[in-house]
Short mmCIF file of C-alpha atoms and ligand atoms in Angstrom, two decimals:
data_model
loop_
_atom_site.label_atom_id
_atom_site.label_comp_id
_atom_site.label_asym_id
_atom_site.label_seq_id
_atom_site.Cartn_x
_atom_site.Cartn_y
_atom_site.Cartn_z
CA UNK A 5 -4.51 27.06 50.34
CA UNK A 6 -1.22 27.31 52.16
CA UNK A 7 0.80 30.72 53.32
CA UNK A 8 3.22 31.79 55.44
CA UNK A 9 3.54 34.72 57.38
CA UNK A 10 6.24 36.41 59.88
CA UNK A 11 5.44 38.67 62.79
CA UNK A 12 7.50 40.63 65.74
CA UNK A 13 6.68 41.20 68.90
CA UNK A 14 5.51 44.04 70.00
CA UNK A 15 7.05 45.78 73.64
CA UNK A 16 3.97 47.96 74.88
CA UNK A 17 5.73 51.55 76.79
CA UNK A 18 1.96 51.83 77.90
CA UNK A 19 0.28 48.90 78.87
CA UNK A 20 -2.60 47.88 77.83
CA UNK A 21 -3.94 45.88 80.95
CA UNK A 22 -7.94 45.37 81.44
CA UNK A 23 -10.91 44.94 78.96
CA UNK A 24 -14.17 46.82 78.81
CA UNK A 25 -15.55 43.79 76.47
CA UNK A 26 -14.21 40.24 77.65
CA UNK A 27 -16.96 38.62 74.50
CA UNK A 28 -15.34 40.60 71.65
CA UNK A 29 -12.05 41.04 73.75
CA UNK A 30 -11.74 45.15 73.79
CA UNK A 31 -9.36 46.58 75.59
CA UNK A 32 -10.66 48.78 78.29
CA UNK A 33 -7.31 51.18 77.55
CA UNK A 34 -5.58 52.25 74.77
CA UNK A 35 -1.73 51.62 74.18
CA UNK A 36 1.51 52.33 72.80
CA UNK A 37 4.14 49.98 71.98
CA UNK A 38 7.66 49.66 69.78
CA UNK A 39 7.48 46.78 67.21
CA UNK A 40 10.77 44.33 67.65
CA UNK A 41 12.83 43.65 64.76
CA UNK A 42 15.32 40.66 65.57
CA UNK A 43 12.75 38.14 67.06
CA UNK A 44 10.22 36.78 65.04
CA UNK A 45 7.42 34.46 65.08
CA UNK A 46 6.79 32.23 61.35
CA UNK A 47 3.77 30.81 60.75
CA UNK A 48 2.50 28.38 58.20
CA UNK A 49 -1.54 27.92 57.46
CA UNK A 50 -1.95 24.96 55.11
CA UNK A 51 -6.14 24.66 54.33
CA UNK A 52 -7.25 21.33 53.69
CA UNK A 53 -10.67 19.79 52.97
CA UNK A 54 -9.07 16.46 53.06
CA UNK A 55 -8.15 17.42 57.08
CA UNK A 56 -10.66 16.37 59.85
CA UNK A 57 -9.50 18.50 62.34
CA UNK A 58 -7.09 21.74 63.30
CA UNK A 59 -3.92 21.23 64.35
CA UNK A 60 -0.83 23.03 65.87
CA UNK A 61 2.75 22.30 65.73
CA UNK A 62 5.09 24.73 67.67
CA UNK A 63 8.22 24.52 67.01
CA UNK A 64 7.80 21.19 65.77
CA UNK A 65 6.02 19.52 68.56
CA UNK A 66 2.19 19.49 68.86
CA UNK A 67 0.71 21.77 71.46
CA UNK A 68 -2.70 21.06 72.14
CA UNK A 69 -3.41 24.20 75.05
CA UNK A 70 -2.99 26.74 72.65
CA UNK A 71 -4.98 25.15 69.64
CA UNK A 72 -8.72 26.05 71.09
CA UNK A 73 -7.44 29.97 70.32
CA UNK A 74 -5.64 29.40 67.15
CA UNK A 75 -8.50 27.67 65.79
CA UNK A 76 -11.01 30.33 66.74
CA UNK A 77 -8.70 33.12 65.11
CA UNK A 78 -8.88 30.96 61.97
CA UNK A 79 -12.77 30.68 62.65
CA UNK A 80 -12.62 34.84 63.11
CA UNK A 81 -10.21 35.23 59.75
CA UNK A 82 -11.94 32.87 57.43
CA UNK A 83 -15.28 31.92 58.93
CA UNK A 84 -16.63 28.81 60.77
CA UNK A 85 -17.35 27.00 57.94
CA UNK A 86 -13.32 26.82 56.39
CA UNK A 87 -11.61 23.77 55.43
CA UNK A 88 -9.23 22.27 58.75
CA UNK A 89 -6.07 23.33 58.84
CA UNK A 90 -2.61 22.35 60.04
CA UNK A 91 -1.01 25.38 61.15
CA UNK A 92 3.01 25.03 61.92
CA UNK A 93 4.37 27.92 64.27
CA UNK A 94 8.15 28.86 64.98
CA UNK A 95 10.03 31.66 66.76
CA UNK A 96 13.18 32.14 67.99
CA UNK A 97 12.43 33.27 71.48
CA UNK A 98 10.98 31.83 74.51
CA UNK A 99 7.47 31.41 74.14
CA UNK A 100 4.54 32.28 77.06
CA UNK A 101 7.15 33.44 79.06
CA UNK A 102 6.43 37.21 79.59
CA UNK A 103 7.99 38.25 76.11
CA UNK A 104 4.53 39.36 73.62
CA UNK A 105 4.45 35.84 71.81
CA UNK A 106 1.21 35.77 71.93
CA UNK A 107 1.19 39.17 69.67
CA UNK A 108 3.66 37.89 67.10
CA UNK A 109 1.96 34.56 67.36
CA UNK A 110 -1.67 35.57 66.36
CA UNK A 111 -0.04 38.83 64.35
CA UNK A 112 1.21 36.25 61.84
CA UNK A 113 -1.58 33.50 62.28
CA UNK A 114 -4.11 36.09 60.81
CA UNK A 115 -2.06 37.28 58.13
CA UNK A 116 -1.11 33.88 56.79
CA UNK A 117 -4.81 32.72 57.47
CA UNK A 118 -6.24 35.61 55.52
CA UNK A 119 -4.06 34.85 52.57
CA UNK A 120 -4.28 30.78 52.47
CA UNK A 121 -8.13 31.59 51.93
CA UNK A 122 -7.46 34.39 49.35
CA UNK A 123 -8.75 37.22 51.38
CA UNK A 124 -7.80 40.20 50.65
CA UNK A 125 -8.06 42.39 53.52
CA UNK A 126 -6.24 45.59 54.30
CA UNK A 127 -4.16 46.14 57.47
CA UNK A 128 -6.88 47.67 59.73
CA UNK A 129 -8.83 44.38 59.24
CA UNK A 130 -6.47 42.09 59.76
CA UNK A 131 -5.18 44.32 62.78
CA UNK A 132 -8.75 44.22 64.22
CA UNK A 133 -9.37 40.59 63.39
CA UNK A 134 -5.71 40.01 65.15
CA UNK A 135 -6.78 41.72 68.03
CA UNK A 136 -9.90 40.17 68.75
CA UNK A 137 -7.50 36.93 69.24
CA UNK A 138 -5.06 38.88 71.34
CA UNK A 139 -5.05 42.27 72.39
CA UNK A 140 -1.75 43.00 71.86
CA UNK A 141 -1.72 40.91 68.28
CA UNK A 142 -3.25 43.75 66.61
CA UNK A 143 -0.05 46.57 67.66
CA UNK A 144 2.19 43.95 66.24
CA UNK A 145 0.56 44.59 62.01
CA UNK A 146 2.08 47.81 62.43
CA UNK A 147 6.22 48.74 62.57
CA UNK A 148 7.77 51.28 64.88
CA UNK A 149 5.62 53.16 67.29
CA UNK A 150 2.74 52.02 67.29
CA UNK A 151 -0.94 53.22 69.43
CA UNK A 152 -4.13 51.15 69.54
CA UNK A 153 -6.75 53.31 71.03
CA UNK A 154 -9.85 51.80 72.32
CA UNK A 155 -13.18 52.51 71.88
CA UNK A 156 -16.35 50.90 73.51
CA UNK A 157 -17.33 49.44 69.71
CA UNK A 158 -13.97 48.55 68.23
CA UNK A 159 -10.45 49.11 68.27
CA UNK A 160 -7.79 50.92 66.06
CA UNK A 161 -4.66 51.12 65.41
CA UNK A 162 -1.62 53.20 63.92
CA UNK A 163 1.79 53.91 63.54
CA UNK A 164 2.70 56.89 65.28
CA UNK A 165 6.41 57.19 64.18
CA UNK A 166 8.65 54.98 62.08
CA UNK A 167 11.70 52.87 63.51
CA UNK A 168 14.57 55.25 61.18
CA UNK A 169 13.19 58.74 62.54
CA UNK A 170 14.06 57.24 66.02
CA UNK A 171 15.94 53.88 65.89
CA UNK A 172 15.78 52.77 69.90
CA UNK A 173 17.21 49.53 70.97
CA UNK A 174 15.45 46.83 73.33
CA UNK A 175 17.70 44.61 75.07
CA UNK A 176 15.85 41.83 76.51
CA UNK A 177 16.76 40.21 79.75
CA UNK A 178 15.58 36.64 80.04
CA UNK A 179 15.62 35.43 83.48
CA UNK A 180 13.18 32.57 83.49
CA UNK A 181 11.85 30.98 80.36
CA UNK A 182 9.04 28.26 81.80
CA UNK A 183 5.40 29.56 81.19
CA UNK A 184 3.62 31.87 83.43
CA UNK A 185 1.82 31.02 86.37
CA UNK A 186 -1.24 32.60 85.19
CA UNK A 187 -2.08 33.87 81.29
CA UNK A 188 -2.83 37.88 80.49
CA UNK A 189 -6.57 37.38 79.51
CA UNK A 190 -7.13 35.37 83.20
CA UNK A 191 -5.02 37.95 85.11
CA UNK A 192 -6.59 41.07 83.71
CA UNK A 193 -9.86 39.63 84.77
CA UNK A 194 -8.89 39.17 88.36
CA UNK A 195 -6.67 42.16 88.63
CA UNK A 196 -10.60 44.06 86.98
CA UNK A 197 -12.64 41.80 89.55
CA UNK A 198 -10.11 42.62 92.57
CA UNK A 199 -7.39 45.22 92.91
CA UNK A 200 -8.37 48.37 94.82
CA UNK A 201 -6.23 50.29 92.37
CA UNK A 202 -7.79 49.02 89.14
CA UNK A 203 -10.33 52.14 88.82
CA UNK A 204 -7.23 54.76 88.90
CA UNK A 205 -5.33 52.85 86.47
CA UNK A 206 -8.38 52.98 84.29
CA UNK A 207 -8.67 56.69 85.00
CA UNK A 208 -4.72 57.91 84.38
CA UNK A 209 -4.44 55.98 81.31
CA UNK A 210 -5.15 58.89 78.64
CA UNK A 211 -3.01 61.05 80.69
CA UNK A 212 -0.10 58.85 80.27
CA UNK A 213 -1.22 58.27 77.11
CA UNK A 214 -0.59 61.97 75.96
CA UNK A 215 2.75 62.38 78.01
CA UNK A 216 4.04 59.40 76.10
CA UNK A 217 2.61 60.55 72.34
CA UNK A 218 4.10 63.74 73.25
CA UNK A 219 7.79 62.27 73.73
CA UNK A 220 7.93 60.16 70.51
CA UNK A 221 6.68 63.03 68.78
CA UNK A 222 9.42 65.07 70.01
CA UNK A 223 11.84 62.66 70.75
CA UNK A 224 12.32 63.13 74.38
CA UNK A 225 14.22 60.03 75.76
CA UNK A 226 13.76 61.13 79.17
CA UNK A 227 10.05 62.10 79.56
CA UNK A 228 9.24 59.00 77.60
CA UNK A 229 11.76 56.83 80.11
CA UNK A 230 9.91 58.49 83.29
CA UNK A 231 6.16 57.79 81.76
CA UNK A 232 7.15 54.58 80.80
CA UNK A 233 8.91 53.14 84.30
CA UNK A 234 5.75 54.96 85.60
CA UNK A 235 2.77 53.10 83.83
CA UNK A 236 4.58 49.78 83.87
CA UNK A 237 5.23 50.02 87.80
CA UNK A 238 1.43 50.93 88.13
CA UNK A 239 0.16 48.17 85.80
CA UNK A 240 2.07 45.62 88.64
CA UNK A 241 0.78 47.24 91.60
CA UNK A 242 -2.57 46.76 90.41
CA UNK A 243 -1.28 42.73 90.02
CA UNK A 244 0.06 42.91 93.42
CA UNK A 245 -2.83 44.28 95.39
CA UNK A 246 -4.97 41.58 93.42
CA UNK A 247 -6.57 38.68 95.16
CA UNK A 248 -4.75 36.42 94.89
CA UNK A 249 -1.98 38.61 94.33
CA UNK A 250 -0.06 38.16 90.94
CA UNK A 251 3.49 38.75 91.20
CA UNK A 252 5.38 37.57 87.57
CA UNK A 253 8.75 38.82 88.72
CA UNK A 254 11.44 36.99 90.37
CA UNK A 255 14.86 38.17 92.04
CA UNK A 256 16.51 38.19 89.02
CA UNK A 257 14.05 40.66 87.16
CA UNK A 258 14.69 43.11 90.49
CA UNK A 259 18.75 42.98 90.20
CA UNK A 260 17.89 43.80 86.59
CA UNK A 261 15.85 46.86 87.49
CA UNK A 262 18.38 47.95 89.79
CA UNK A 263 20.99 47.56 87.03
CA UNK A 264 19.06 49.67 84.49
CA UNK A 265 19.14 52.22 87.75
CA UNK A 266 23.10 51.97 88.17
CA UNK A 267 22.88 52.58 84.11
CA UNK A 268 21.26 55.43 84.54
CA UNK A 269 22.77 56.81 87.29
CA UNK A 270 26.27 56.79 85.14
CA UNK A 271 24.89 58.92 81.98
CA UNK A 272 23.06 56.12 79.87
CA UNK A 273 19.72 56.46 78.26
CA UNK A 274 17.73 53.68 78.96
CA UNK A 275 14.57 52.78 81.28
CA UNK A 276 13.09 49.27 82.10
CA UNK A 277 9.91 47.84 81.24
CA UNK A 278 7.96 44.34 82.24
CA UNK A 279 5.17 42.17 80.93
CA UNK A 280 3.31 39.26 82.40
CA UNK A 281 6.43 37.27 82.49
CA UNK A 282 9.96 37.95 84.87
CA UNK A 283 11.80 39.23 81.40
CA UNK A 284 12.93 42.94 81.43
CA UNK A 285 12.97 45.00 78.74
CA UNK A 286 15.40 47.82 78.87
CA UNK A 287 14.89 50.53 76.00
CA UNK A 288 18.09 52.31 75.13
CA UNK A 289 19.37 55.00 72.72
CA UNK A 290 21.48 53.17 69.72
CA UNK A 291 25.02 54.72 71.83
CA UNK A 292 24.10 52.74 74.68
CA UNK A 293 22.73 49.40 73.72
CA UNK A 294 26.60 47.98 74.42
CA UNK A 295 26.36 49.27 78.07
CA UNK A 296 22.97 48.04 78.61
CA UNK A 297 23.50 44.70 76.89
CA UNK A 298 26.74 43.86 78.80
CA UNK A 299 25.49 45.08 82.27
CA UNK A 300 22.12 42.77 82.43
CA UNK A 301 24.21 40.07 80.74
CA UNK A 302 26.46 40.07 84.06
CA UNK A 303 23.37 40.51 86.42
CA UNK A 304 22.99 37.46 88.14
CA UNK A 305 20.43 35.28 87.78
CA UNK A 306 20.17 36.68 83.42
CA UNK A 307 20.08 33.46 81.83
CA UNK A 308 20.23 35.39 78.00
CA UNK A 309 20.09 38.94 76.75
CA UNK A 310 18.42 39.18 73.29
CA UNK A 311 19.28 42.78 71.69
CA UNK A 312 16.88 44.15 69.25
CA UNK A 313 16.12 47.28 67.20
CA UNK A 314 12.89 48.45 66.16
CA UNK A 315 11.49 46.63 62.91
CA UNK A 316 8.70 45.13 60.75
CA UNK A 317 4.85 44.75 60.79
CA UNK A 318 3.62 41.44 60.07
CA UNK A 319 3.65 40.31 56.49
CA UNK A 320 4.15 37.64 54.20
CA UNK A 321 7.17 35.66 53.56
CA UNK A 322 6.87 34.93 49.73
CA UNK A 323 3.77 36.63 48.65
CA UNK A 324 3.15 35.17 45.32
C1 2P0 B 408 0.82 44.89 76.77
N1 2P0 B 408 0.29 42.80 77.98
O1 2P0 B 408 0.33 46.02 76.54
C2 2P0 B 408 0.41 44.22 78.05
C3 2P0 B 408 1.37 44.47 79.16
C4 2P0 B 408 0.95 42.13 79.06
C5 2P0 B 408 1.41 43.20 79.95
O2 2P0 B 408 -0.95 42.85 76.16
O3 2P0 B 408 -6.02 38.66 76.78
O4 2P0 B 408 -1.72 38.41 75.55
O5 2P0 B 408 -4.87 37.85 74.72
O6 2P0 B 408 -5.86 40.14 74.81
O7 2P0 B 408 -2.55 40.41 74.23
C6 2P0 B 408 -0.68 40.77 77.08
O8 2P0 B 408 -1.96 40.63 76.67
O9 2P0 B 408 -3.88 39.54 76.17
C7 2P0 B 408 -0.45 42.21 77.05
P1 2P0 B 408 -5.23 39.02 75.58
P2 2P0 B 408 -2.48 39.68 75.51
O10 2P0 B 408 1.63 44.35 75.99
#
């Protein structure tokens, strides 16, 4: 009744920002995103009937804010009737800080969940059971490129084009690692409730959608670099114009946008991207991840660059 499971990250290059179903959490867009290689999040489900009651270690400490949602994704994966579990989580990145922990997080809960209880369920279940925990869990059972389109009954979700046809880098700027001011799921409820601009946003996505399917299919760096800045930019205007207005970035994630300008400005291939957090992401070709690594690492205010390639979907470390 135990198993452990590993999960990346995933880095959505369209956002998925709003849901159409808050109950059954649906997205109300669809999304693409690149699945991270080089950060990870472990996690351990050990089943007991002996236990009385979930609970959560992260990275070694308890964490009783985050339990309520692990425990219903075990309730979701294994029904409300399982055994109690002690579930032990790890990763080697900042966590609720703006860098998709919550995907890898959940990603790897289900998978080990599903296999402490001897499920066997294929990848679009667990992807869809992952999802209904966190939106952007379910992108992160998939590797490379990966889309989740929406629909008003379910979601789904597929790799549109593996990491070695196109190995891209991410280099991750980490400016500010506390926790965010104010979680995804609470955010894209005010930002639907609120923001003036949340209708178009809704409206443009499939168009940017089909720009952005288009360049990974033919491997155009710079269409997918100009949709991508594009979307991202419009998913925080519709956070600004909120009430109250949600701003997650700080001076430091501004210096690094203008250093992924400079960057580009001199020949490199790379664009920016931003969660809910002040972290940038810059997306590079292979050639260039040395240039884009060593000029956010000198912008002020960086606290720690984190370079990755393009990796793994979730799965099990030591399937027996
Ligand atoms: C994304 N984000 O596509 C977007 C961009 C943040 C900004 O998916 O409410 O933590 O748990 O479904 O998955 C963050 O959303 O939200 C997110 P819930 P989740 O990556």
């Amino acid at each position: 009744m135990q198993a452990t499971a590993i999960a990346q990250p995933n880095i959505a290059l369209i956002k998925y920002w709003g849901k159409c179903d808050l109950g059954r959490n649906l997205p109300a867009v669809g999304s693409i995103s690149v699945t991270l290689k080089d950060l990870y999040t472990e996690v351990s489900v050990t089943l007991s009937s002996d236990r009385l009651q979930d609970q959560l270690l992260v990275n070694g400490s308890e964490n009783l804010p985050m339990l309520a949602r692990i425990s219903a994704c075990l309730d979701s994966v294994v029904g409300e009737n399982r055994a109690r579990a002690l579930i032990e989580s790890s990763s080697n990145f900042p966590i609720a800080a703006g860098l998709a922990s919550s995907a890898s997080a959940f990603a790897a809960t289900t998978v080990a969940a599903a296999s402490a209880a001897n499920l066997n369920l294929g990848t679009d279940e667990l992807a869809r059971l992952a999802g209904l925990a966190s939106g952007s869990a379910a992108r992160s059972l998939y590797d490379g490129f990966v889309e989740l389109q929406n629909t008003a009954e379910t979601i789904s979700v597929k790799s549109i084009r593996d990491t070695e046809s196109w190995p891209l880098q991410v280099v991750v700027a980490i400016t500010e690692v506390g926790p965010k001011a104010t979680g995804s799921t609470e955010a894209m409820e005010i930002s639907r409730a609120t923001s003036p601009f949340y209708d178009s946003w809704i409206d443009q996505q499939e168009q940017d959608l089909d720009v952005a399917r288009l360049a990974i299919s033919q491997q155009d760096f710079g269409s997918l670099a100009a949709i991508a800045e594009h979307n991202c930019l419009k998913m925080h205007s519709v956070m600004w114009a909120s009430r109250p207005s949600m701003m997650y970035w700080n001076s430091a994630t501004m210096r690094c946008m203008q250093a992924v300008r400079q960057l580009q400005e001199d020949g490199h291939r790379v664009f920016f991207t931003i969660d809910a957090g002040p972290q940038v992401k810059a997306v590079c070709v292979s050639e260039d991840v040395d240039a884009v690594a060593e000029a956010l690492a000198n912008t002020d205010g960086v606290r720690e660059v984190m370079t990755s390639g393009l990796g793994h979907a979730a799965r099990l470390v030591n399937p027996s």
